[in-house]
Amino acid sequence: MKNIFYTLFVSLFVLSCTTIENKSENQQGVIEKNDAKSMVMDAFNKAYLDNDMTGQDEIFSENAVARVNGQEMSPAEMIEAFMGGREFYNDIKNINPSTSTFIYDDGAIYTSTWFTWEGISKSTGVTVNNPVHAYFRWEGDKVSRVAYIFDSAEYVANME
């Protein structure tokens, strides 16, 4: 009798410690927040807000490709363009940022961020708000592809 209770107890203990993965057939990976890669992307965006991108080019692989609204360039050219835009705007903010890393079952890793870019035009005084989506495609600990997507019409119109 004692052995039956002992066996039952051990069996229940083992079964209760076993994690059953409830994964739908459509699930293709996991999403993480506040992970190391998300923090790298947040630091990149903070460096832009701080008007000091020193060292940020080191997160990119040697042959990394950047795309801003579909226009292909190097990450260095992207950084230069972003910093050049600051000549036309004051009080730049990224409102309500949300950053997560997507780790797919096939091994692909992307970190994505969403925020509303806001700045006050130096020439018109207009406050411009733009929803922004961006992603980093990781190869190991380096970014091999980066893209920033936003509607630039109002941003460009208030530069003059």
PDB file of C-alpha atoms in Angstrom:
ATOM      1  CA  MET A   1       0.000   0.000   0.000  1.00  0.00           C
ATOM      2  CA  LYS A   2       2.837   2.295   0.907  1.00  0.00           C
ATOM      3  CA  ASN A   3       4.481   1.583  -2.467  1.00  0.00           C
ATOM      4  CA  ILE A   4       1.263   2.398  -4.320  1.00  0.00           C
ATOM      5  CA  PHE A   5       1.024   5.826  -2.669  1.00  0.00           C
ATOM      6  CA  TYR A   6       4.708   6.461  -3.261  1.00  0.00           C
ATOM      7  CA  THR A   7       4.418   5.477  -6.943  1.00  0.00           C
ATOM      8  CA  LEU A   8       1.272   7.588  -7.343  1.00  0.00           C
ATOM      9  CA  PHE A   9       2.946  10.585  -5.675  1.00  0.00           C
ATOM     10  CA  VAL A  10       6.071  10.346  -7.839  1.00  0.00           C
ATOM     11  CA  SER A  11       3.967   9.924 -10.992  1.00  0.00           C
ATOM     12  CA  LEU A  12       1.844  12.972 -10.188  1.00  0.00           C
ATOM     13  CA  PHE A  13       4.944  15.004  -9.368  1.00  0.00           C
ATOM     14  CA  VAL A  14       6.642  14.093 -12.650  1.00  0.00           C
ATOM     15  CA  LEU A  15       3.507  14.791 -14.678  1.00  0.00           C
ATOM     16  CA  SER A  16       2.908  18.136 -12.960  1.00  0.00           C
ATOM     17  CA  CYS A  17       6.423  19.267 -13.855  1.00  0.00           C
ATOM     18  CA  THR A  18       6.034  18.363 -17.506  1.00  0.00           C
ATOM     19  CA  THR A  19       5.193  21.354 -19.671  1.00  0.00           C
ATOM     20  CA  ILE A  20       2.715  20.633 -22.385  1.00  0.00           C
ATOM     21  CA  GLU A  21       3.299  23.014 -25.260  1.00  0.00           C
ATOM     22  CA  ASN A  22       0.010  24.388 -26.532  1.00  0.00           C
ATOM     23  CA  LYS A  23       1.128  25.616 -29.912  1.00  0.00           C
ATOM     24  CA  SER A  24      -1.286  26.204 -32.747  1.00  0.00           C
ATOM     25  CA  GLU A  25      -0.407  24.924 -36.191  1.00  0.00           C
ATOM     26  CA  ASN A  26      -0.041  28.554 -37.298  1.00  0.00           C
ATOM     27  CA  GLN A  27       2.438  29.582 -34.605  1.00  0.00           C
ATOM     28  CA  GLN A  28       5.882  30.068 -36.120  1.00  0.00           C
ATOM     29  CA  GLY A  29       8.053  31.122 -33.189  1.00  0.00           C
ATOM     30  CA  VAL A  30       8.119  33.278 -30.083  1.00  0.00           C
ATOM     31  CA  ILE A  31       8.096  36.983 -29.299  1.00  0.00           C
ATOM     32  CA  GLU A  32      10.268  38.500 -26.569  1.00  0.00           C
ATOM     33  CA  LYS A  33      10.235  41.956 -24.973  1.00  0.00           C
ATOM     34  CA  ASN A  34      13.054  43.597 -23.026  1.00  0.00           C
ATOM     35  CA  ASP A  35      15.539  41.093 -24.467  1.00  0.00           C
ATOM     36  CA  ALA A  36      19.103  42.039 -25.464  1.00  0.00           C
ATOM     37  CA  LYS A  37      18.263  42.590 -29.155  1.00  0.00           C
ATOM     38  CA  SER A  38      15.249  44.785 -28.328  1.00  0.00           C
ATOM     39  CA  MET A  39      17.488  46.840 -26.048  1.00  0.00           C
ATOM     40  CA  VAL A  40      19.985  47.335 -28.901  1.00  0.00           C
ATOM     41  CA  MET A  41      17.219  48.702 -31.131  1.00  0.00           C
ATOM     42  CA  ASP A  42      15.908  50.918 -28.326  1.00  0.00           C
ATOM     43  CA  ALA A  43      19.453  52.226 -27.744  1.00  0.00           C
ATOM     44  CA  PHE A  44      19.790  52.981 -31.480  1.00  0.00           C
ATOM     45  CA  ASN A  45      16.578  55.027 -31.435  1.00  0.00           C
ATOM     46  CA  LYS A  46      17.583  56.742 -28.175  1.00  0.00           C
ATOM     47  CA  ALA A  47      20.946  57.707 -29.696  1.00  0.00           C
ATOM     48  CA  TYR A  48      19.008  59.425 -32.499  1.00  0.00           C
ATOM     49  CA  LEU A  49      16.856  61.286 -29.963  1.00  0.00           C
ATOM     50  CA  ASP A  50      19.997  62.274 -28.032  1.00  0.00           C
ATOM     51  CA  ASN A  51      21.484  63.613 -31.303  1.00  0.00           C
ATOM     52  CA  ASP A  52      24.557  61.409 -30.872  1.00  0.00           C
ATOM     53  CA  MET A  53      24.822  58.299 -33.048  1.00  0.00           C
ATOM     54  CA  THR A  54      28.477  57.713 -32.120  1.00  0.00           C
ATOM     55  CA  GLY A  55      29.280  54.001 -32.280  1.00  0.00           C
ATOM     56  CA  GLN A  56      25.851  52.972 -33.551  1.00  0.00           C
ATOM     57  CA  ASP A  57      27.293  51.827 -36.879  1.00  0.00           C
ATOM     58  CA  GLU A  58      29.011  48.981 -35.004  1.00  0.00           C
ATOM     59  CA  ILE A  59      25.738  47.064 -34.585  1.00  0.00           C
ATOM     60  CA  PHE A  60      25.570  46.449 -38.352  1.00  0.00           C
ATOM     61  CA  SER A  61      27.335  43.679 -40.266  1.00  0.00           C
ATOM     62  CA  GLU A  62      29.882  44.644 -42.912  1.00  0.00           C
ATOM     63  CA  ASN A  63      27.462  44.171 -45.824  1.00  0.00           C
ATOM     64  CA  ALA A  64      24.288  45.297 -44.054  1.00  0.00           C
ATOM     65  CA  VAL A  65      21.551  46.863 -46.140  1.00  0.00           C
ATOM     66  CA  ALA A  66      19.252  49.663 -44.974  1.00  0.00           C
ATOM     67  CA  ARG A  67      15.934  50.678 -46.492  1.00  0.00           C
ATOM     68  CA  VAL A  68      14.084  53.857 -45.641  1.00  0.00           C
ATOM     69  CA  ASN A  69      10.631  53.921 -47.223  1.00  0.00           C
ATOM     70  CA  GLY A  70      11.867  51.436 -49.813  1.00  0.00           C
ATOM     71  CA  GLN A  71      14.992  53.388 -50.764  1.00  0.00           C
ATOM     72  CA  GLU A  72      18.071  51.184 -50.385  1.00  0.00           C
ATOM     73  CA  MET A  73      21.236  52.578 -48.801  1.00  0.00           C
ATOM     74  CA  SER A  74      23.978  51.632 -46.382  1.00  0.00           C
ATOM     75  CA  PRO A  75      23.343  51.909 -42.637  1.00  0.00           C
ATOM     76  CA  ALA A  76      25.893  54.776 -42.546  1.00  0.00           C
ATOM     77  CA  GLU A  77      23.889  56.657 -45.200  1.00  0.00           C
ATOM     78  CA  MET A  78      20.685  56.005 -43.253  1.00  0.00           C
ATOM     79  CA  ILE A  79      22.208  57.386 -40.056  1.00  0.00           C
ATOM     80  CA  GLU A  80      23.512  60.425 -41.959  1.00  0.00           C
ATOM     81  CA  ALA A  81      20.056  61.058 -43.464  1.00  0.00           C
ATOM     82  CA  PHE A  82      18.334  60.742 -40.084  1.00  0.00           C
ATOM     83  CA  MET A  83      20.795  63.123 -38.458  1.00  0.00           C
ATOM     84  CA  GLY A  84      20.540  65.558 -41.397  1.00  0.00           C
ATOM     85  CA  GLY A  85      16.783  65.753 -40.914  1.00  0.00           C
ATOM     86  CA  ARG A  86      17.380  67.141 -37.435  1.00  0.00           C
ATOM     87  CA  GLU A  87      18.506  70.412 -39.066  1.00  0.00           C
ATOM     88  CA  PHE A  88      14.844  71.069 -39.872  1.00  0.00           C
ATOM     89  CA  TYR A  89      13.131  69.993 -36.629  1.00  0.00           C
ATOM     90  CA  ASN A  90      13.243  70.790 -32.912  1.00  0.00           C
ATOM     91  CA  ASP A  91      11.874  68.938 -29.894  1.00  0.00           C
ATOM     92  CA  ILE A  92      12.040  65.522 -31.575  1.00  0.00           C
ATOM     93  CA  LYS A  93      10.370  62.653 -29.687  1.00  0.00           C
ATOM     94  CA  ASN A  94       9.424  59.034 -30.200  1.00  0.00           C
ATOM     95  CA  ILE A  95       6.023  58.704 -28.543  1.00  0.00           C
ATOM     96  CA  ASN A  96       4.763  55.386 -27.132  1.00  0.00           C
ATOM     97  CA  PRO A  97       7.556  53.163 -28.455  1.00  0.00           C
ATOM     98  CA  SER A  98       7.038  49.410 -28.378  1.00  0.00           C
ATOM     99  CA  THR A  99       9.872  47.047 -29.283  1.00  0.00           C
ATOM    100  CA  SER A 100       9.881  43.240 -29.490  1.00  0.00           C
ATOM    101  CA  THR A 101      12.092  40.513 -30.904  1.00  0.00           C
ATOM    102  CA  PHE A 102      10.523  37.811 -33.068  1.00  0.00           C
ATOM    103  CA  ILE A 103      12.370  34.488 -33.043  1.00  0.00           C
ATOM    104  CA  TYR A 104      11.004  32.262 -35.796  1.00  0.00           C
ATOM    105  CA  ASP A 105      11.150  28.472 -35.816  1.00  0.00           C
ATOM    106  CA  ASP A 106      13.302  28.573 -38.976  1.00  0.00           C
ATOM    107  CA  GLY A 107      15.991  30.535 -37.081  1.00  0.00           C
ATOM    108  CA  ALA A 108      15.229  33.997 -38.492  1.00  0.00           C
ATOM    109  CA  ILE A 109      15.346  36.751 -35.864  1.00  0.00           C
ATOM    110  CA  TYR A 110      13.816  40.201 -36.294  1.00  0.00           C
ATOM    111  CA  THR A 111      13.472  43.016 -33.810  1.00  0.00           C
ATOM    112  CA  SER A 112      10.647  45.402 -34.609  1.00  0.00           C
ATOM    113  CA  THR A 113       9.634  48.701 -33.120  1.00  0.00           C
ATOM    114  CA  TRP A 114       6.630  50.949 -33.502  1.00  0.00           C
ATOM    115  CA  PHE A 115       6.343  54.548 -32.328  1.00  0.00           C
ATOM    116  CA  THR A 116       5.018  57.947 -33.322  1.00  0.00           C
ATOM    117  CA  TRP A 117       7.806  60.300 -34.403  1.00  0.00           C
ATOM    118  CA  GLU A 118       7.099  63.909 -33.430  1.00  0.00           C
ATOM    119  CA  GLY A 119       9.017  67.078 -34.195  1.00  0.00           C
ATOM    120  CA  ILE A 120       8.382  70.803 -34.519  1.00  0.00           C
ATOM    121  CA  SER A 121       9.378  72.277 -37.882  1.00  0.00           C
ATOM    122  CA  LYS A 122      11.952  75.050 -37.486  1.00  0.00           C
ATOM    123  CA  SER A 123      10.597  76.854 -40.561  1.00  0.00           C
ATOM    124  CA  THR A 124       6.812  76.492 -40.176  1.00  0.00           C
ATOM    125  CA  GLY A 125       6.336  75.860 -36.456  1.00  0.00           C
ATOM    126  CA  VAL A 126       4.058  72.934 -37.345  1.00  0.00           C
ATOM    127  CA  THR A 127       4.187  69.881 -35.099  1.00  0.00           C
ATOM    128  CA  VAL A 128       4.548  66.847 -37.345  1.00  0.00           C
ATOM    129  CA  ASN A 129       3.467  63.394 -36.139  1.00  0.00           C
ATOM    130  CA  ASN A 130       4.350  60.264 -38.088  1.00  0.00           C
ATOM    131  CA  PRO A 131       3.660  56.635 -37.188  1.00  0.00           C
ATOM    132  CA  VAL A 132       6.867  54.658 -37.742  1.00  0.00           C
ATOM    133  CA  HIS A 133       7.553  50.948 -38.085  1.00  0.00           C
ATOM    134  CA  ALA A 134      11.120  49.678 -38.179  1.00  0.00           C
ATOM    135  CA  TYR A 135      12.849  46.327 -38.052  1.00  0.00           C
ATOM    136  CA  PHE A 136      16.336  44.904 -37.610  1.00  0.00           C
ATOM    137  CA  ARG A 137      17.114  41.507 -39.211  1.00  0.00           C
ATOM    138  CA  TRP A 138      19.761  39.768 -37.135  1.00  0.00           C
ATOM    139  CA  GLU A 139      22.562  37.444 -38.253  1.00  0.00           C
ATOM    140  CA  GLY A 140      24.141  36.373 -34.970  1.00  0.00           C
ATOM    141  CA  ASP A 141      24.818  39.525 -32.961  1.00  0.00           C
ATOM    142  CA  LYS A 142      24.911  41.868 -35.975  1.00  0.00           C
ATOM    143  CA  VAL A 143      22.129  43.533 -37.937  1.00  0.00           C
ATOM    144  CA  SER A 144      22.202  42.461 -41.595  1.00  0.00           C
ATOM    145  CA  ARG A 145      19.102  44.368 -42.712  1.00  0.00           C
ATOM    146  CA  VAL A 146      17.296  47.376 -41.320  1.00  0.00           C
ATOM    147  CA  ALA A 147      14.200  49.184 -42.530  1.00  0.00           C
ATOM    148  CA  TYR A 148      12.285  52.248 -41.383  1.00  0.00           C
ATOM    149  CA  ILE A 149       8.834  52.831 -42.855  1.00  0.00           C
ATOM    150  CA  PHE A 150       6.791  56.023 -42.416  1.00  0.00           C
ATOM    151  CA  ASP A 151       4.768  58.525 -44.440  1.00  0.00           C
ATOM    152  CA  SER A 152       7.265  61.285 -45.230  1.00  0.00           C
ATOM    153  CA  ALA A 153       4.895  63.711 -47.042  1.00  0.00           C
ATOM    154  CA  GLU A 154       4.155  66.038 -44.107  1.00  0.00           C
ATOM    155  CA  TYR A 155       7.711  65.658 -42.794  1.00  0.00           C
ATOM    156  CA  VAL A 156       9.200  66.824 -46.119  1.00  0.00           C
ATOM    157  CA  ALA A 157       6.549  69.531 -46.671  1.00  0.00           C
ATOM    158  CA  ASN A 158       7.502  71.211 -43.383  1.00  0.00           C
ATOM    159  CA  MET A 159      11.253  71.197 -44.017  1.00  0.00           C
ATOM    160  CA  GLU A 160      11.198  74.319 -46.208  1.00  0.00           C
TER     161      GLU A 160
END
